[in-house]
């Protein structure tokens, strides 16, 4: 964190960190999963191949064929959905490429892409690798990425969730006794790369589908697969340790905002550490008061319905749903003293600041996606104000009717607002036009004032230049007068009457020039002083 500038460091977006760790892990081996699925997709990228595939699929199974998804390298986590579609139709794909196409088109034997696809399908390890990558996607990464894309406030849970992701990966291949008692930053000290710290091949978590596919592999093929699986796990773990914000003290302290940790002994220390790290927001007196307010908060009688909502009936088990953290703290902020004043003043200020922190970039990217859906090609010339209006309408439907327009309550106020929408629009346009005109008048006045000031500045420069030139002429006239005096003195001593006459002419000329130049200098200085007085007004 950088207190001097008021910036708080909460680390990189965990969503992208986890995604990139999964990508680095799955590309650390020679399996080339991405190339394999892309080769299949490119085969079906033309409509003729798709139509042919559908016809053949109908003759193979009673169901229907589904086209393969395209894999994009910048969205590596989507390879899970791509593999799901491939594995759903694995038998159809095998029969189509290995039996039907070689019989129907003999020229494919010379096609490089077709040869690569058939080589991949004939390799018994391919199906095992696909199932293993899909297992990682479903059991670890999909759950974490969905969690980080929630719209509710989660900054107080980010530290714990990051630790859970790292722990989940470690438990897949590291001995349980090395991970079981580790919490938080202790997970970073586990020697996961040592062979003695890892499980034996048969106990590594690879998924039940993957384990069933291993029966078709030879002993050497199994050893190669397990070596690749260990390499993937180690690479993912290394990247998670390097990039996850588990060492971030602010995120660790933010856990004290959780309602269930209210009475923990470390919570008061954590909240004070957060306040001390922000001297640009809190002085010493406020920090002292914060400690007192937190003590009061610890001992306060907080109703359970502020924290959770329990639902259920006689036939079903009870379900507990926790309220959003901002809803809970809104109830806490509403607590009053016996005199009616707010119970928590500094705590309210601090918590509001902390809850403004984002748990990732999902909200920002979600906004870009909404803009992309609202502003289609036919509406590309909408103004910023119109786009904001569309976004406000969409947010209103989501807030009042859970995103279902047909469930929005039609009230009299809503009808009145619709009727008066055009008149309010016209009024707003008139106000905007008036503001524009006022701005133009102000700009014109400023421009005129600037022009007048620039004109005076130019005149000042001219007078200064003239003053400089007059000073040069004054020096020349003074030199001429002094030269005449010197020649006159020398002529008198030599009794040279013609030289005396010449010297007199020089002296008279010098006197006239000195008089004229001094007069001009006085006039120039007066004009310069008057000009500077105008510029100060």
PDB file of N, CA and C in Angstrom, residues 460 523-535:
ATOM      1  N   UNK A 460       3.686  46.036 -24.905  1.00  0.00           N
ATOM      2  CA  UNK A 460       4.748  46.116 -23.902  1.00  0.00           C
ATOM      3  C   UNK A 460       6.075  45.655 -24.491  1.00  0.00           C
ATOM      4  N   UNK A 523       9.514  59.757 -22.646  1.00  0.00           N
ATOM      5  CA  UNK A 523       8.191  59.475 -23.209  1.00  0.00           C
ATOM      6  C   UNK A 523       7.919  57.959 -23.267  1.00  0.00           C
ATOM      7  N   UNK A 524       8.932  57.205 -23.638  1.00  0.00           N
ATOM      8  CA  UNK A 524       8.770  55.737 -23.723  1.00  0.00           C
ATOM      9  C   UNK A 524       8.514  55.130 -22.344  1.00  0.00           C
ATOM     10  N   UNK A 525       9.239  55.605 -21.327  1.00  0.00           N
ATOM     11  CA  UNK A 525       9.031  55.099 -19.962  1.00  0.00           C
ATOM     12  C   UNK A 525       7.633  55.432 -19.453  1.00  0.00           C
ATOM     13  N   UNK A 526       7.155  56.650 -19.766  1.00  0.00           N
ATOM     14  CA  UNK A 526       5.797  57.018 -19.354  1.00  0.00           C
ATOM     15  C   UNK A 526       4.758  56.106 -20.008  1.00  0.00           C
ATOM     16  N   UNK A 527       4.934  55.863 -21.310  1.00  0.00           N
ATOM     17  CA  UNK A 527       3.994  54.980 -22.016  1.00  0.00           C
ATOM     18  C   UNK A 527       4.042  53.553 -21.456  1.00  0.00           C
ATOM     19  N   UNK A 528       5.246  53.092 -21.112  1.00  0.00           N
ATOM     20  CA  UNK A 528       5.398  51.740 -20.558  1.00  0.00           C
ATOM     21  C   UNK A 528       4.731  51.627 -19.191  1.00  0.00           C
ATOM     22  N   UNK A 529       4.871  52.645 -18.356  1.00  0.00           N
ATOM     23  CA  UNK A 529       4.231  52.626 -17.038  1.00  0.00           C
ATOM     24  C   UNK A 529       2.710  52.631 -17.150  1.00  0.00           C
ATOM     25  N   UNK A 530       2.171  53.439 -18.055  1.00  0.00           N
ATOM     26  CA  UNK A 530       0.726  53.469 -18.244  1.00  0.00           C
ATOM     27  C   UNK A 530       0.202  52.123 -18.760  1.00  0.00           C
ATOM     28  N   UNK A 531       0.965  51.508 -19.662  1.00  0.00           N
ATOM     29  CA  UNK A 531       0.555  50.210 -20.200  1.00  0.00           C
ATOM     30  C   UNK A 531       0.523  49.140 -19.114  1.00  0.00           C
ATOM     31  N   UNK A 532       1.511  49.139 -18.245  1.00  0.00           N
ATOM     32  CA  UNK A 532       1.561  48.140 -17.174  1.00  0.00           C
ATOM     33  C   UNK A 532       0.441  48.338 -16.162  1.00  0.00           C
ATOM     34  N   UNK A 533       0.021  49.584 -15.963  1.00  0.00           N
ATOM     35  CA  UNK A 533      -1.126  49.834 -15.088  1.00  0.00           C
ATOM     36  C   UNK A 533      -2.398  49.231 -15.683  1.00  0.00           C
ATOM     37  N   UNK A 534      -2.558  49.336 -17.016  1.00  0.00           N
ATOM     38  CA  UNK A 534      -3.721  48.734 -17.668  1.00  0.00           C
ATOM     39  C   UNK A 534      -3.709  47.209 -17.536  1.00  0.00           C
ATOM     40  N   UNK A 535      -2.538  46.622 -17.647  1.00  0.00           N
ATOM     41  CA  UNK A 535      -2.437  45.161 -17.575  1.00  0.00           C
ATOM     42  C   UNK A 535      -2.759  44.638 -16.189  1.00  0.00           C
TER      43      UNK A 535
END
